Coordinates of N, CA, C and O in Angstrom, one line a residue:
M18 N 7.5 29.0 -6.0 CA 8.2 28.0 -6.9 C 7.8 28.3 -8.3 O 6.7 28.4 -8.7
T19 N 8.8 28.5 -9.2 CA 8.6 28.9 -10.5 C 8.6 27.8 -11.5 O 8.2 27.9 -12.6
E20 N 9.2 26.6 -11.1 CA 9.2 25.5 -12.0 C 7.9 24.8 -12.2 O 7.2 24.6 -11.2
S21 N 7.6 24.3 -13.3 CA 6.4 23.5 -13.6 C 6.7 22.1 -13.2 O 7.8 21.6 -13.3
S22 N 5.6 21.4 -12.8 CA 5.8 20.0 -12.4 C 6.0 19.1 -13.6 O 6.4 18.0 -13.5
N23 N 5.8 19.7 -14.8 CA 6.1 18.9 -16.0 C 7.5 19.2 -16.6 O 7.9 18.6 -17.6
T24 N 8.3 20.0 -15.9 CA 9.6 20.3 -16.3 C 10.5 19.0 -16.1 O 10.5 18.5 -15.0
P25 N 11.2 18.6 -17.1 CA 12.1 17.5 -16.9 C 13.2 17.8 -15.9 O 13.6 18.9 -15.8
L26 N 13.6 16.8 -15.2 CA 14.6 17.0 -14.1 C 16.0 17.0 -14.8 O 16.3 16.3 -15.8
S27 N 16.9 17.9 -14.2 CA 18.2 17.9 -14.7 C 18.9 16.6 -14.3 O 18.4 15.8 -13.5
G28 N 20.1 16.4 -14.8 CA 20.8 15.1 -14.5 C 21.0 14.9 -13.0 O 20.7 13.8 -12.5
T29 N 21.4 15.9 -12.3 CA 21.7 15.8 -10.9 C 20.4 15.6 -10.1 O 20.3 14.8 -9.2
A30 N 19.4 16.4 -10.5 CA 18.1 16.3 -9.8 C 17.4 14.9 -10.1 O 16.8 14.3 -9.2
F31 N 17.6 14.4 -11.3 CA 17.0 13.1 -11.6 C 17.7 12.1 -10.8 O 17.1 11.2 -10.2
Q32 N 19.1 12.1 -10.6 CA 19.8 11.2 -9.8 C 19.4 11.3 -8.4 O 19.2 10.3 -7.7
D33 N 19.2 12.5 -7.9 CA 18.8 12.7 -6.5 C 17.4 12.1 -6.3 O 17.2 11.4 -5.3
A34 N 16.5 12.3 -7.2 CA 15.2 11.7 -7.1 C 15.2 10.2 -7.2 O 14.5 9.5 -6.4
A35 N 16.0 9.6 -8.1 CA 16.2 8.2 -8.2 C 16.7 7.6 -6.9 O 16.3 6.6 -6.4
T36 N 17.7 8.3 -6.3 CA 18.3 7.8 -5.0 C 17.3 7.9 -3.9 O 17.1 6.9 -3.1
F37 N 16.5 8.9 -3.9 CA 15.4 9.1 -2.9 C 14.4 7.9 -3.0 O 14.0 7.3 -2.0
R38 N 14.0 7.7 -4.2 CA 13.0 6.6 -4.5 C 13.5 5.2 -4.0 O 12.9 4.4 -3.4
H39 N 14.8 5.0 -4.4 CA 15.5 3.7 -4.0 C 15.5 3.6 -2.5 O 15.2 2.6 -1.9
D40 N 16.0 4.7 -1.8 CA 16.1 4.7 -0.4 C 14.7 4.5 0.3 O 14.6 3.8 1.3
L41 N 13.7 5.1 -0.2 CA 12.4 5.0 0.3 C 11.8 3.6 0.2 O 11.3 3.0 1.1
R42 N 12.1 3.0 -1.0 CA 11.6 1.6 -1.2 C 12.3 0.7 -0.2 O 11.7 -0.2 0.4
N43 N 13.6 0.9 0.0 CA 14.4 0.1 1.0 C 13.9 0.3 2.4 O 13.8 -0.6 3.2
A44 N 13.4 1.5 2.8 CA 12.9 1.8 4.1 C 11.6 1.1 4.3 O 11.2 0.7 5.4
L45 N 10.8 1.0 3.3 CA 9.4 0.4 3.4 C 9.4 -1.1 3.4 O 8.5 -1.7 3.9
A46 N 10.5 -1.7 2.8 CA 10.5 -3.1 2.7 C 10.4 -3.9 4.0 O 9.6 -4.8 4.1
P47 N 11.1 -3.5 5.1 CA 10.9 -4.2 6.4 C 9.5 -4.1 6.9 O 8.9 -5.1 7.5
A48 N 8.8 -3.0 6.7 CA 7.5 -2.8 7.2 C 6.5 -3.7 6.5 O 5.6 -4.3 7.1
L49 N 6.7 -3.8 5.2 CA 5.9 -4.7 4.4 C 6.1 -6.2 4.8 O 5.2 -6.9 4.9
L50 N 7.4 -6.6 5.0 CA 7.7 -7.9 5.5 C 7.0 -8.2 6.8 O 6.3 -9.3 7.0
C51 N 7.1 -7.3 7.8 CA 6.5 -7.5 9.1 C 4.9 -7.6 9.0 O 4.3 -8.4 9.6
A52 N 4.3 -6.7 8.1 CA 2.9 -6.7 8.0 C 2.5 -8.0 7.3 O 1.4 -8.6 7.6
D53 N 3.3 -8.5 6.4 CA 3.0 -9.8 5.7 C 3.0 -10.9 6.8 O 2.1 -11.8 6.7
I54 N 4.0 -10.9 7.7 CA 4.0 -11.9 8.7 C 2.8 -11.8 9.6 O 2.2 -12.8 10.0
L55 N 2.4 -10.6 10.0 CA 1.3 -10.4 10.9 C 0.0 -10.8 10.2 O -1.0 -11.2 10.9
S56 N -0.1 -10.8 8.9 CA -1.3 -11.2 8.2 C -1.7 -12.7 8.4 O -2.8 -13.1 8.1
S57 N -0.7 -13.5 8.8 CA -1.0 -14.9 9.1 C -1.3 -15.1 10.6 O -1.4 -16.3 11.1
H58 N -1.4 -14.1 11.4 CA -1.7 -14.2 12.8 C -3.0 -14.8 13.0 O -3.9 -14.6 12.2
K59 N -3.2 -15.5 14.2 CA -4.5 -16.2 14.4 C -5.6 -15.2 14.8 O -6.8 -15.5 14.6
D60 N -5.3 -14.0 15.2 CA -6.3 -13.0 15.6 C -6.8 -12.3 14.3 O -6.0 -11.7 13.6
G61 N -8.1 -12.3 14.1 CA -8.7 -11.7 12.9 C -8.4 -10.2 12.9 O -8.2 -9.6 11.8
T62 N -8.4 -9.5 14.0 CA -8.2 -8.1 14.0 C -6.8 -7.7 13.6 O -6.6 -6.8 12.9
V63 N -5.8 -8.5 14.1 CA -4.4 -8.4 13.7 C -4.3 -8.6 12.2 O -3.7 -7.8 11.5
Q64 N -5.0 -9.6 11.6 CA -4.9 -9.9 10.2 C -5.5 -8.7 9.4 O -4.9 -8.3 8.4
Q65 N -6.6 -8.2 9.9 CA -7.3 -7.0 9.2 C -6.4 -5.8 9.2 O -6.2 -5.1 8.2
N66 N -5.8 -5.5 10.4 CA -4.9 -4.4 10.4 C -3.6 -4.6 9.6 O -3.1 -3.6 8.9
A67 N -3.1 -5.8 9.6 CA -1.9 -6.1 8.7 C -2.3 -5.9 7.3 O -1.5 -5.3 6.5
Q68 N -3.5 -6.3 6.9 CA -3.9 -6.1 5.5 C -4.0 -4.6 5.1 O -3.6 -4.2 4.0
T69 N -4.5 -3.8 6.0 CA -4.6 -2.4 5.8 C -3.2 -1.8 5.6 O -2.9 -1.0 4.7
I70 N -2.2 -2.2 6.4 CA -0.8 -1.8 6.3 C -0.2 -2.2 4.9 O 0.4 -1.4 4.2
I71 N -0.5 -3.5 4.6 CA 0.1 -4.0 3.3 C -0.5 -3.2 2.2 O 0.3 -2.8 1.2
E72 N -1.8 -2.9 2.2 CA -2.4 -2.2 1.1 C -1.8 -0.8 1.0 O -1.6 -0.3 -0.1
A73 N -1.6 -0.1 2.1 CA -1.1 1.2 2.1 C 0.4 1.2 1.6 O 0.8 2.1 0.8
L74 N 1.2 0.2 2.0 CA 2.6 0.2 1.6 C 2.6 -0.2 0.1 O 3.5 0.4 -0.6
E75 N 1.8 -1.1 -0.3 CA 1.8 -1.4 -1.8 C 1.4 -0.2 -2.6 O 1.9 0.0 -3.7
K76 N 0.5 0.6 -2.1 CA 0.0 1.8 -2.9 C 1.2 2.8 -2.9 O 1.5 3.3 -4.0
A77 N 1.9 2.9 -1.8 CA 3.1 3.8 -1.8 C 4.2 3.3 -2.8 O 4.7 4.1 -3.5
L78 N 4.4 2.0 -2.8 CA 5.4 1.4 -3.7 C 5.0 1.6 -5.1 O 5.8 1.8 -6.0
K79 N 3.7 1.5 -5.4 CA 3.2 1.6 -6.8 C 3.4 3.1 -7.2 O 3.8 3.3 -8.4
L80 N 3.1 4.0 -6.3 CA 3.4 5.4 -6.7 C 4.8 5.7 -7.0 O 5.2 6.4 -7.9
L81 N 5.7 5.1 -6.2 CA 7.1 5.3 -6.5 C 7.5 4.7 -7.8 O 8.3 5.3 -8.6
K82 N 7.0 3.5 -8.1 CA 7.3 2.8 -9.4 C 6.8 3.7 -10.5 O 7.4 3.9 -11.5
N83 N 5.5 4.2 -10.4 CA 5.0 5.0 -11.5 C 5.8 6.3 -11.7 O 5.9 6.8 -12.8
S84 N 6.3 6.9 -10.6 CA 7.1 8.1 -10.7 C 8.4 7.8 -11.4 O 8.9 8.7 -12.1
T85 N 8.9 6.6 -11.3 CA 10.1 6.2 -11.9 C 9.9 6.0 -13.4 O 10.6 6.4 -14.2
S86 N 8.8 5.3 -13.7 CA 8.6 4.9 -15.1 C 8.1 6.1 -15.9 O 8.1 6.1 -17.2
S87 N 7.6 7.2 -15.3 CA 7.1 8.4 -16.0 C 8.2 9.3 -16.4 O 8.0 10.3 -17.1
R88 N 9.4 9.0 -16.1 CA 10.6 9.9 -16.4 C 11.2 9.5 -17.7 O 11.3 8.4 -18.1

């Protein structure tokens, strides 16, 4: 690969990246909703696992947001 990671995206590549980020956010939303529902489960282990999932998804969403705002 000869392109630098600091190279600005061309118009088409930028649009493709934006579409990918949008689609990925939409794909993660149901998982976040389900994990949020599980976080109120009466079983503490389920709550703990739900919180782990929520934190991982929120981190992924933050990375997507940061990659959008850095353009």
